[in-house]
PDB file of C-alpha atoms in Angstrom:
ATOM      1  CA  UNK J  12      -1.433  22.944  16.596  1.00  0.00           C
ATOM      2  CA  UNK J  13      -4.503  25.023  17.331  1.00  0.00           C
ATOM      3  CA  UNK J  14      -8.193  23.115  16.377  1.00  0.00           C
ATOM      4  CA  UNK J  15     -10.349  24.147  13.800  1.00  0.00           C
ATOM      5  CA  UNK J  16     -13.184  23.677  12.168  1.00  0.00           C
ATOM      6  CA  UNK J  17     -13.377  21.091   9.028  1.00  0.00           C
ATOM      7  CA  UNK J  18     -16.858  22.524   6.495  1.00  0.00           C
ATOM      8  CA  UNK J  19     -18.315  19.777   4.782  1.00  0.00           C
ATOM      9  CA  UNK J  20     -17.327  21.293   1.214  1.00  0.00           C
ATOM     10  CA  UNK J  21     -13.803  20.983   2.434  1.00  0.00           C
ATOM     11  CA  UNK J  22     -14.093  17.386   3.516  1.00  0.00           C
ATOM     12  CA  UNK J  23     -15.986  16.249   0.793  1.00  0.00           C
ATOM     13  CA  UNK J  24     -13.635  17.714  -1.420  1.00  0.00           C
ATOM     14  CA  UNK J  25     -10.485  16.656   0.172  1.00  0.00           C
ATOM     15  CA  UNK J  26     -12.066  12.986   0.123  1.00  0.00           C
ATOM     16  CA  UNK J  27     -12.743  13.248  -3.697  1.00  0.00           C
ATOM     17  CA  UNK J  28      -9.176  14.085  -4.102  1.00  0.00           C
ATOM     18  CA  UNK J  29      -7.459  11.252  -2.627  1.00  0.00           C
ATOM     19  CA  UNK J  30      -8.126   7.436  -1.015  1.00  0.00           C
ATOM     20  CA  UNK J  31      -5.506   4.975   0.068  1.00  0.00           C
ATOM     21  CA  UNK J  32      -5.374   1.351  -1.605  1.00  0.00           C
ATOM     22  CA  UNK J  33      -3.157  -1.960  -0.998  1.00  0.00           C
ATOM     23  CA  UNK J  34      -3.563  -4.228  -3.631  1.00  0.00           C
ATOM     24  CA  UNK J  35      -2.502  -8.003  -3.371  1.00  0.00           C
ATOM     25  CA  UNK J  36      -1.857 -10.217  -5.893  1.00  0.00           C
ATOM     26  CA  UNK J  37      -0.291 -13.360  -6.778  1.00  0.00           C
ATOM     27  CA  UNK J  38       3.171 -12.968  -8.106  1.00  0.00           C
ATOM     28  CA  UNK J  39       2.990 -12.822 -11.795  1.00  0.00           C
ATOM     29  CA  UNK J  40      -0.594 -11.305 -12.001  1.00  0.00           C
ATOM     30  CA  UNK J  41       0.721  -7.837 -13.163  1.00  0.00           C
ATOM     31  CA  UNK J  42       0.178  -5.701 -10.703  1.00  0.00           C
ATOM     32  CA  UNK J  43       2.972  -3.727 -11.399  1.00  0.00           C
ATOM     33  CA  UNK J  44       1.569  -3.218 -14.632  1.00  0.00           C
ATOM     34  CA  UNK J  45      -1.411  -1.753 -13.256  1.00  0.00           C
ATOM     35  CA  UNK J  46       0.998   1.512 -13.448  1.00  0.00           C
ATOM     36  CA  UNK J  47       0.123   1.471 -16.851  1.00  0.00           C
ATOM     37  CA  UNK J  48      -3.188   2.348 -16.516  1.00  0.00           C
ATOM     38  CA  UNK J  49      -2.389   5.384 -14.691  1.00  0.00           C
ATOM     39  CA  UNK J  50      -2.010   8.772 -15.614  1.00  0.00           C
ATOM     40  CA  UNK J  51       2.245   9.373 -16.229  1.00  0.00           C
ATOM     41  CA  UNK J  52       1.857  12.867 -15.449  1.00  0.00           C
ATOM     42  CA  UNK J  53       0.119  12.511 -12.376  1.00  0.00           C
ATOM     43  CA  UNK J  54       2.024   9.723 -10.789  1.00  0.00           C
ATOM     44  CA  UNK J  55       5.008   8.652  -8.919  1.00  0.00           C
ATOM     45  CA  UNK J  56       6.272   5.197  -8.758  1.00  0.00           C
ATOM     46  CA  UNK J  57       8.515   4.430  -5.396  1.00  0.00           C
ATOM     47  CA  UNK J  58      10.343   1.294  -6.833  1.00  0.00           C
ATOM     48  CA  UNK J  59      11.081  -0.830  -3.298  1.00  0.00           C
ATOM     49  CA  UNK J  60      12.275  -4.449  -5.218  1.00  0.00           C
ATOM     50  CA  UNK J  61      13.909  -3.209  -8.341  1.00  0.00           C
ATOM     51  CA  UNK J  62      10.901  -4.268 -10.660  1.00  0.00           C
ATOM     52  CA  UNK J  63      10.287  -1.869 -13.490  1.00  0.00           C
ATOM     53  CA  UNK J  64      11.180  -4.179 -15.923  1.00  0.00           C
ATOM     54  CA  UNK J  65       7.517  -4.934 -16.548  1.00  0.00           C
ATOM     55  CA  UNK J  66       6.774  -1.349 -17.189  1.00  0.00           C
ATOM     56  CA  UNK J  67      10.332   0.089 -18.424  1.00  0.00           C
ATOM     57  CA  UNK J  68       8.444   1.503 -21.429  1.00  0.00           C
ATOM     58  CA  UNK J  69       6.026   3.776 -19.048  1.00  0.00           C
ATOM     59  CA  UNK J  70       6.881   7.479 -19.183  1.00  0.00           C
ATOM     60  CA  UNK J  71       6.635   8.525 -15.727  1.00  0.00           C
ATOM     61  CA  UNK J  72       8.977   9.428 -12.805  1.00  0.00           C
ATOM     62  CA  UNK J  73      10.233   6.535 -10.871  1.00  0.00           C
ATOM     63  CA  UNK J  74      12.463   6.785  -6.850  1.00  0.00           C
ATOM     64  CA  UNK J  75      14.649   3.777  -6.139  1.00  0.00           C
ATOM     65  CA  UNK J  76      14.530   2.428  -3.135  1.00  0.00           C
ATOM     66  CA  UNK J  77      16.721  -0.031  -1.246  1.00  0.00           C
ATOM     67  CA  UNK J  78      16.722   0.950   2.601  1.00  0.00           C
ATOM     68  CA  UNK J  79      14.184   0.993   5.020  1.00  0.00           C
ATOM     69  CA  UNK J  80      15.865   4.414   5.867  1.00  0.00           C
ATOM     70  CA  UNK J  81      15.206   6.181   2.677  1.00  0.00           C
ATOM     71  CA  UNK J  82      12.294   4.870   2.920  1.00  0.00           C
ATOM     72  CA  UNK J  83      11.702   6.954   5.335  1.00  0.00           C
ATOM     73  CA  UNK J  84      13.166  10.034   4.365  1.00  0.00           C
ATOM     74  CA  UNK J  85      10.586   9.834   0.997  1.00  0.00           C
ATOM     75  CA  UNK J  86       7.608   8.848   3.170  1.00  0.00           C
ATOM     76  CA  UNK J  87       8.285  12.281   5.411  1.00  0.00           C
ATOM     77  CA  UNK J  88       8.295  14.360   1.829  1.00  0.00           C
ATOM     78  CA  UNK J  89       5.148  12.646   0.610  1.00  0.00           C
ATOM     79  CA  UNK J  90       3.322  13.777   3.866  1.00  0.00           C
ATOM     80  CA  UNK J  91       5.151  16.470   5.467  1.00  0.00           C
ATOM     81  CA  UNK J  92       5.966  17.118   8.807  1.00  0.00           C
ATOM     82  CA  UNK J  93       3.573  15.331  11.819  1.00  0.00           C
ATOM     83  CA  UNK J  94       2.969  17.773  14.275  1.00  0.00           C
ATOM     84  CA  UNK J  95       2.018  14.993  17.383  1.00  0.00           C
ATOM     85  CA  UNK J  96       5.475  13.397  16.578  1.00  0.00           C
ATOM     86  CA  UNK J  97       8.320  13.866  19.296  1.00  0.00           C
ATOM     87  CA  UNK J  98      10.964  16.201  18.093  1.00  0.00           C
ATOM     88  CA  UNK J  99      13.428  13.198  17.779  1.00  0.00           C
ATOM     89  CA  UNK J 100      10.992  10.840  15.712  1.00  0.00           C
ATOM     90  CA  UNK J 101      10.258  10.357  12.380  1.00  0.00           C
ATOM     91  CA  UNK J 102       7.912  12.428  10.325  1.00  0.00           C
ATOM     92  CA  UNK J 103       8.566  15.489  12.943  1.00  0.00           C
ATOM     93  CA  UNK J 104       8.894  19.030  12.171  1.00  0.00           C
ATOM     94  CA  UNK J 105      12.670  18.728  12.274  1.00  0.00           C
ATOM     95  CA  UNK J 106      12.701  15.781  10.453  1.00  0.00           C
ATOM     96  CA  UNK J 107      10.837  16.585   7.833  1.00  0.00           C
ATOM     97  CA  UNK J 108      12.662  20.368   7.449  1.00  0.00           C
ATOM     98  CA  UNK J 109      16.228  18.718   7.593  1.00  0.00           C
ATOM     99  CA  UNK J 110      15.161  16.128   4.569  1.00  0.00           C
ATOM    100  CA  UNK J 111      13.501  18.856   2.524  1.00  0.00           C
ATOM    101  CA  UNK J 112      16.786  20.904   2.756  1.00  0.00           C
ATOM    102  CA  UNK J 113      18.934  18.134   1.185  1.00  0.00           C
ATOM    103  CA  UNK J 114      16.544  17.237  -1.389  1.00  0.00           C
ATOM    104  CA  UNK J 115      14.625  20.111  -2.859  1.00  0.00           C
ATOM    105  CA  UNK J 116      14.511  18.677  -6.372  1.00  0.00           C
ATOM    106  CA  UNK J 117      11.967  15.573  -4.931  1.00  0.00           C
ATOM    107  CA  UNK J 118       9.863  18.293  -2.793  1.00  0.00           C
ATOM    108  CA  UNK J 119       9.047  19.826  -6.320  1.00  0.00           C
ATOM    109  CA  UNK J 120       8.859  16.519  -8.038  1.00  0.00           C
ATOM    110  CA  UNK J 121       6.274  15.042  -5.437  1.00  0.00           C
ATOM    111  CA  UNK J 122       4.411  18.102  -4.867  1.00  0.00           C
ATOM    112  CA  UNK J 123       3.441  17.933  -8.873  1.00  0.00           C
ATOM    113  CA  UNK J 124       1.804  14.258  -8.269  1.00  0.00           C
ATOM    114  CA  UNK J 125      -1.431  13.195  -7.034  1.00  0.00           C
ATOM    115  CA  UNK J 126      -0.491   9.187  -6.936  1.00  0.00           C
ATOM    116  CA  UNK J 127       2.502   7.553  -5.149  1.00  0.00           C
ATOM    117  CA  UNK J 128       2.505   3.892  -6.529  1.00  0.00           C
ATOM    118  CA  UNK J 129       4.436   1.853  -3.976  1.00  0.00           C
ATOM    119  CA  UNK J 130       5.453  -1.113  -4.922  1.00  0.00           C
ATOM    120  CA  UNK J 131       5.659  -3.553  -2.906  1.00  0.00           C
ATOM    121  CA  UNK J 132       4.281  -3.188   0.530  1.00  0.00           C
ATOM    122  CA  UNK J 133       6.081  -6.710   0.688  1.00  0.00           C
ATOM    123  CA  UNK J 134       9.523  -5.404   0.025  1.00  0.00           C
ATOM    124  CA  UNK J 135       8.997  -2.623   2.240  1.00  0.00           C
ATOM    125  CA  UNK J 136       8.654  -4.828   5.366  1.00  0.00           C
ATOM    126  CA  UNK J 137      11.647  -6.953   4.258  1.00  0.00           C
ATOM    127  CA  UNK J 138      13.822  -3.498   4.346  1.00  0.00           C
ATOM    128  CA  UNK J 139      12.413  -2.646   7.540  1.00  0.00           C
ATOM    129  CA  UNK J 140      13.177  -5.666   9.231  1.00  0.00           C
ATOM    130  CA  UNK J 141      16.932  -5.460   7.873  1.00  0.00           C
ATOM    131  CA  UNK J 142      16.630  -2.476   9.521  1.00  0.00           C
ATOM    132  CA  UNK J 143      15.237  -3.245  12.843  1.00  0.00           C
ATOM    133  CA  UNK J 144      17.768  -6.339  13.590  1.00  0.00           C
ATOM    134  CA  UNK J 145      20.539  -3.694  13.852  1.00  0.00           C
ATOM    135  CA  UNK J 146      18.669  -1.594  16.297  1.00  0.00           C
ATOM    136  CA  UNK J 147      19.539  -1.838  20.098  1.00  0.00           C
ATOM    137  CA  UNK J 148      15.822  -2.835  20.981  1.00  0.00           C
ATOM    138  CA  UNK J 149      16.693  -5.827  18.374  1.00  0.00           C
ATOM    139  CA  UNK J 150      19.572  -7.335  21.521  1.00  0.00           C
ATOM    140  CA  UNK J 151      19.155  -8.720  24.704  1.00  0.00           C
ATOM    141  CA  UNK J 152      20.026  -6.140  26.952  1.00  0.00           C
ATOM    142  CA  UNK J 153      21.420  -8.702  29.596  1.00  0.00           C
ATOM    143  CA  UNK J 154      23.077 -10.658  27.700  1.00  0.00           C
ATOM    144  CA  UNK J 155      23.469  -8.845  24.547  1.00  0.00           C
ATOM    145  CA  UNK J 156      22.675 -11.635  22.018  1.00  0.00           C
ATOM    146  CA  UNK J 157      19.801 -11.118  19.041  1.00  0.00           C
ATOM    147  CA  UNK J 158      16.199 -10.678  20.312  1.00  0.00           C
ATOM    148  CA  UNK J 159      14.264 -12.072  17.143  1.00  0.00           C
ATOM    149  CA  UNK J 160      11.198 -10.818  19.169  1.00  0.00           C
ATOM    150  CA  UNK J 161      11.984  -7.251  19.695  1.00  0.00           C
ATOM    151  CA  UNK J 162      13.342  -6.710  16.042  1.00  0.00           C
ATOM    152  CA  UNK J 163      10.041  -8.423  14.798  1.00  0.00           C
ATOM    153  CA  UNK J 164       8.331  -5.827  17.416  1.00  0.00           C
ATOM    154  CA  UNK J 165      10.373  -2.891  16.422  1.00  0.00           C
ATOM    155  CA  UNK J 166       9.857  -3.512  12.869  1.00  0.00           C
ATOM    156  CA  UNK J 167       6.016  -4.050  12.718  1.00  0.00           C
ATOM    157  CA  UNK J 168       5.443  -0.370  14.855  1.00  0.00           C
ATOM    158  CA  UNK J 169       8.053   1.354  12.260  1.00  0.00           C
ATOM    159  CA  UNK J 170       6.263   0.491   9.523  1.00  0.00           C
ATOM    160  CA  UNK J 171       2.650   0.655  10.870  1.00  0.00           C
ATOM    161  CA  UNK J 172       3.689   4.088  11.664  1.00  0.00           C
ATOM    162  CA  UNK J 173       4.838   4.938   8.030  1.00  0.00           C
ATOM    163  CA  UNK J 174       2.003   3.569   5.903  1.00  0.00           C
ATOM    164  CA  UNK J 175      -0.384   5.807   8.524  1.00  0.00           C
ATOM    165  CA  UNK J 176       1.691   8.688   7.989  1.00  0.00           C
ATOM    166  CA  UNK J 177       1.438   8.155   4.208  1.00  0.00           C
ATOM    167  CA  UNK J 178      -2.626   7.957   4.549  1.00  0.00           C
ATOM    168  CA  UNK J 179      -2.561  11.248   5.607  1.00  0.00           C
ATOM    169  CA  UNK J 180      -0.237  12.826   3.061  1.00  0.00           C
ATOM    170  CA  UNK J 181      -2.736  15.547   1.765  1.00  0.00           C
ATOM    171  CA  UNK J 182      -4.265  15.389  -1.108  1.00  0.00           C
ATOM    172  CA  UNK J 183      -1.770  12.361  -2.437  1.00  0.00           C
ATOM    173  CA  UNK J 184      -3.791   8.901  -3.441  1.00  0.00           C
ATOM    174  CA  UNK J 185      -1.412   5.911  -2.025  1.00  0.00           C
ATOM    175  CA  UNK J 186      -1.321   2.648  -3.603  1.00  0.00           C
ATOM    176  CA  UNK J 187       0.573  -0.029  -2.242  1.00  0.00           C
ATOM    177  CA  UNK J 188       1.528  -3.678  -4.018  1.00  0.00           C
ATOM    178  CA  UNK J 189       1.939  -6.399  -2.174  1.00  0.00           C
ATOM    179  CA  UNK J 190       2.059 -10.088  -3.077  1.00  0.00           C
ATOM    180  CA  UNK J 191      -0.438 -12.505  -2.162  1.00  0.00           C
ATOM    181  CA  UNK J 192       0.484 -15.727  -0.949  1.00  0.00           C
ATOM    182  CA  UNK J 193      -1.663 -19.320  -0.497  1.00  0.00           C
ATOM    183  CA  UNK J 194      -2.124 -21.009   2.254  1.00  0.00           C
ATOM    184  CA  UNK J 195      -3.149 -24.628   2.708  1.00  0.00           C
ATOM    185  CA  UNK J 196      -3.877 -26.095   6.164  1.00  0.00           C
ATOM    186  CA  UNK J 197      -3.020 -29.440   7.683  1.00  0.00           C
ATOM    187  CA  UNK J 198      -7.035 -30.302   6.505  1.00  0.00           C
ATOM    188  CA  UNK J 199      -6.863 -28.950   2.867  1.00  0.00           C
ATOM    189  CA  UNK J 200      -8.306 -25.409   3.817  1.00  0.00           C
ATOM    190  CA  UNK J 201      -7.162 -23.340   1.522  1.00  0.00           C
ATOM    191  CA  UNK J 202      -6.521 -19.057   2.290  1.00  0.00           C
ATOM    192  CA  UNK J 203      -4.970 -16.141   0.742  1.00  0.00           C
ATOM    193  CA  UNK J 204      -3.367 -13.421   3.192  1.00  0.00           C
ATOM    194  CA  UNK J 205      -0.777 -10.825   2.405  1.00  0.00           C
ATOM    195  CA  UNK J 206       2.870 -11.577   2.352  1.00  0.00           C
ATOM    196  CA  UNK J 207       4.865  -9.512   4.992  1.00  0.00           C
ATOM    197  CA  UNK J 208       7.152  -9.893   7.160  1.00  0.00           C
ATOM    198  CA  UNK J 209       5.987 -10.838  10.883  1.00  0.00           C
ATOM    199  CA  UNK J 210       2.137 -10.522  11.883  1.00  0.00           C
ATOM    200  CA  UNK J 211       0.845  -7.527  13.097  1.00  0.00           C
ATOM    201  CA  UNK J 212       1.786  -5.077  10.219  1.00  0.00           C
ATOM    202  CA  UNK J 213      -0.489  -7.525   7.968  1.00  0.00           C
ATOM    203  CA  UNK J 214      -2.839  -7.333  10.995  1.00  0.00           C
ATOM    204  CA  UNK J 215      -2.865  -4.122  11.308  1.00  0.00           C
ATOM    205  CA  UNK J 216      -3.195  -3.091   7.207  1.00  0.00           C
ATOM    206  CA  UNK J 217      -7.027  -2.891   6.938  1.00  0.00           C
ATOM    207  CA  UNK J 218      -7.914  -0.540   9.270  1.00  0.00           C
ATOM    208  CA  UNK J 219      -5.104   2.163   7.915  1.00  0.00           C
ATOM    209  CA  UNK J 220      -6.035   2.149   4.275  1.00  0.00           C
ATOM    210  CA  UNK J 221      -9.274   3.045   2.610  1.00  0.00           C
ATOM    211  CA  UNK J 222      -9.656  -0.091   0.052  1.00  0.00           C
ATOM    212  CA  UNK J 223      -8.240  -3.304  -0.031  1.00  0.00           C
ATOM    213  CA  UNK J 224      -8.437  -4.919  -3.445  1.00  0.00           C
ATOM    214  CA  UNK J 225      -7.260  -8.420  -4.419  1.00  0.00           C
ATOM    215  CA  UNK J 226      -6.354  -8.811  -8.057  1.00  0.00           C
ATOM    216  CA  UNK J 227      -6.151 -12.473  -9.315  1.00  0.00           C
ATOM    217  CA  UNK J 228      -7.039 -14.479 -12.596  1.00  0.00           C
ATOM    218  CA  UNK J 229     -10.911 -15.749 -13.016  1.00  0.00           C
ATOM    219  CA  UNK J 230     -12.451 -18.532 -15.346  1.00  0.00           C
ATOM    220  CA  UNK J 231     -15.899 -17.727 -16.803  1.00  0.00           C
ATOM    221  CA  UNK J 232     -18.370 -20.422 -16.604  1.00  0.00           C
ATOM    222  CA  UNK J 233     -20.897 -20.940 -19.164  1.00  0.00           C
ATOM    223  CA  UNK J 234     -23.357 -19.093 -17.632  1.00  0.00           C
ATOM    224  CA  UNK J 235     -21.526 -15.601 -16.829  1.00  0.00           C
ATOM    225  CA  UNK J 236     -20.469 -16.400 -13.412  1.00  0.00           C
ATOM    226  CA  UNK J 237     -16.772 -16.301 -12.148  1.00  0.00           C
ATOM    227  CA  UNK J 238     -14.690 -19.180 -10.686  1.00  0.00           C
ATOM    228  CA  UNK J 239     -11.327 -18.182  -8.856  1.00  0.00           C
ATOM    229  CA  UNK J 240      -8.895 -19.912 -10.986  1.00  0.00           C
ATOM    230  CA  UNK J 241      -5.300 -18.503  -9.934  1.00  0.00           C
ATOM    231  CA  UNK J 242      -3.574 -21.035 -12.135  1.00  0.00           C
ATOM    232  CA  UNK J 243      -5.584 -20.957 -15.130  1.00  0.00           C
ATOM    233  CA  UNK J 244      -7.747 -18.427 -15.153  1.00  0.00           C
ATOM    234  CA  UNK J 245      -7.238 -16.031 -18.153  1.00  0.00           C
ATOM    235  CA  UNK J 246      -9.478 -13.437 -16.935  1.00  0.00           C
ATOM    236  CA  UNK J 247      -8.062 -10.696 -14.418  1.00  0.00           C
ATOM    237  CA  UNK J 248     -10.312  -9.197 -11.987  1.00  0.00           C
ATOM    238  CA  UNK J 249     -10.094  -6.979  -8.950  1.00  0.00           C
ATOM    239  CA  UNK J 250     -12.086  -8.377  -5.965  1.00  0.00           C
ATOM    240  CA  UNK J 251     -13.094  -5.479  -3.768  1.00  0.00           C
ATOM    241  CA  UNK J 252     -15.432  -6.701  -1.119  1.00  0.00           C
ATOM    242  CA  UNK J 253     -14.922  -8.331   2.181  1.00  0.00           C
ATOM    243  CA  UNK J 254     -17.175 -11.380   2.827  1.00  0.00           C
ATOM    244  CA  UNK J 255     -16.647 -11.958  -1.423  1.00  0.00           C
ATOM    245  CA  UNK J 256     -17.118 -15.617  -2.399  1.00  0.00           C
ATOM    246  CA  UNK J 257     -13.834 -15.956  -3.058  1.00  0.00           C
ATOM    247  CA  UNK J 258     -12.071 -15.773   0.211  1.00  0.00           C
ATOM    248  CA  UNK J 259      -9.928 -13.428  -0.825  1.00  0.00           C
ATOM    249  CA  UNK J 260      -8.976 -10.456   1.409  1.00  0.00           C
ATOM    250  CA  UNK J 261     -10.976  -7.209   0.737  1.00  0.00           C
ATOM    251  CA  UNK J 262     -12.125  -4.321   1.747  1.00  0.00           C
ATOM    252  CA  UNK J 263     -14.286  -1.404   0.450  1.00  0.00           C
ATOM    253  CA  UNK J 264     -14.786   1.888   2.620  1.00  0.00           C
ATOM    254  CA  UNK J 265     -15.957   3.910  -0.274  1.00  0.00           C
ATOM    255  CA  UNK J 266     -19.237   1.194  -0.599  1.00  0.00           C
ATOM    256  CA  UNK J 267     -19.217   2.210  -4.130  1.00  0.00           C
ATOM    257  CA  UNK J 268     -17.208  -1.172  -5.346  1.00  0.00           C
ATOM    258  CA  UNK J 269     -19.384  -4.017  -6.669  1.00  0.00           C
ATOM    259  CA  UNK J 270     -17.885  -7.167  -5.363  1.00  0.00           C
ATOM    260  CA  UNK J 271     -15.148  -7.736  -8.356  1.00  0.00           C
ATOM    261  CA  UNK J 272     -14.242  -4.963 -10.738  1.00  0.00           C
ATOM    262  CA  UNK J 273     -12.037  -5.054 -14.291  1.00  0.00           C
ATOM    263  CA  UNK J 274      -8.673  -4.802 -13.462  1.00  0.00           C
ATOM    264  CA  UNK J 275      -7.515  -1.292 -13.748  1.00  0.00           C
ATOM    265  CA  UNK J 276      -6.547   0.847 -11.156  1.00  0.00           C
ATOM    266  CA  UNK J 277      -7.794   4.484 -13.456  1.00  0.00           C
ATOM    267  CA  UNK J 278     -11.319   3.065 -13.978  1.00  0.00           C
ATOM    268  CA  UNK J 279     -11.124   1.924 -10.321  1.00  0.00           C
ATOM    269  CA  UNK J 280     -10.432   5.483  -8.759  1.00  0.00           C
ATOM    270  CA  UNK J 281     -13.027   7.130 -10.973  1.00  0.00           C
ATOM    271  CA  UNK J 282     -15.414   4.844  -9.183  1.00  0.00           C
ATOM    272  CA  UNK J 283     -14.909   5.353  -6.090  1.00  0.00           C
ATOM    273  CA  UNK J 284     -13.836   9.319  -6.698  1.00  0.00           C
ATOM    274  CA  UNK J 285     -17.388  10.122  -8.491  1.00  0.00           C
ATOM    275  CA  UNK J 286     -19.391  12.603  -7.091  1.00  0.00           C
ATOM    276  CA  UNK J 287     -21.966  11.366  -4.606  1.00  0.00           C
ATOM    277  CA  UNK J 288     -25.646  11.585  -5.948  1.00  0.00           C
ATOM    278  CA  UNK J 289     -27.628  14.624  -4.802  1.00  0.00           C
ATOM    279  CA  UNK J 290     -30.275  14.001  -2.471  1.00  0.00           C
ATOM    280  CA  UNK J 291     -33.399  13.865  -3.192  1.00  0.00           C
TER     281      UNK J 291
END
């Protein structure tokens, strides 16, 4: 692919248009329902764990998904073809031309939607790792027994590779659930991390997506200030800076977030999408 030049009106405007987000939250803390707040019209729901129940009355277009291989297939649509990728690999030219033959109707769907809600990111690494333990690299080749360490290996590159490709789909904003698990150390340390299968895709998560937002339930004290009370709490909140007092995971690369927000995802993107200030 021949370089070019990239004009600041074109980045700026390409930037305004889209941002990637993985949101973690305790189960139960209605993150799915954060769909709700989100423009029908203008969004896609990929539906990884079969949980639209919580939202069956929303009026947009949902994609079932229950194989790390579709998977896949949809995350090649949502972000076309990769021209670095090896003719054989996903997200190449060939793949991506062969899947857009056989499925014209979601080409047109996804093309008419700016946000791909994927929920969850947690789900997703499940599939892939009932995907990798069938793959040769996933057996010993000596002795031909299970190699826990290679599927593990296998399944963490595979899907590192797939939520990059999806931060570059153009002009598509990518939100990805995930739950949120506790943690409580052998000397009553308590921290929250994101539940996925093996290490390094959770690792690895940060550094691929624009904003990392923890949603969880807050108490109020008296005196206005907030108390992270994931039991209890009857006030949801999005936390959306790393270092927060909280200890919850964040991050924000737009440095527009204050350190919580109200939780909904619309409000949420008009922040961060808003026109920078002019300078003075």
């Amino acid at each position: 692919m021949a370089l070019r030049i990239v004009t600041a009106d074109e980045r700026l405007s390409r930037a305004a248009n889209k941002t990637t987000i993985a949101l973690f939250g305790p189960t139960g803390v209605g993150k799915t329902t954060q769909l709700k707040r989100l423009a029908p019209s203008e969004t896609v729901c990929i539906d990884l764990e079969a949980g639209m129940k919580s939202v069956q009355d929303w009026p947009g277009d949902s994609i079932p998904v229950r194989c790390f291989e579709d998977m896949v297939v949809l995350a090649s649509l949502v972000g076309g073809a990769n021209p670095a990728a090896a003719p054989e690999a996903f997200f190449s030219q060939q793949h991506y031309t062969h899947f857009a033959g056989l499925h014209p109707e979601l080409i047109a769907l996804l093309a008419s939607k700016s946000i791909v809600f994927l929920d969850s990111i947690t789900d997703l690494t499940r599939q892939a790792m009932a995907w990798a333990k069938k793959q040769p690299e996933a057996f010993s080749e000596k002795t031909g027994k299970p190699d826990v360490r290679g599927a593990y290996g296998l399944m963490a590159r595979e899907v590192i590779g797939l939520l990059k490709h999806l931060q570059h789909a153009p002009g598509k904003t990518t939100i990805m659930v995930g739950i949120l698990e506790k943690h409580t150390d052998e000397f009553g340390k308590v921290t929250w991390q994101p539940q996925m299968e093996g290490g390094k895709a959770g690792r690895e998560l940060p550094g691929i997506v624009d904003q990392v937002i923890s949603m969880s339930l807050f108490t109020r004290e008296e005196d206005g200030t907030l108390r992270h009370d994931p039991e209890r709490g009857t006030e949801r909140r999005f936390v959306c800076r790393a270092g927060n007092r909280f200890g919850l995971p964040a991050k924000d690369r737009s440095g527009r977030l204050d350190e919580t927000e109200p939780a909904d995802l619309a409000a949420l993107l008009r922040k961060i999408n808003a026109p920078a200030a002019p300078v003075a």
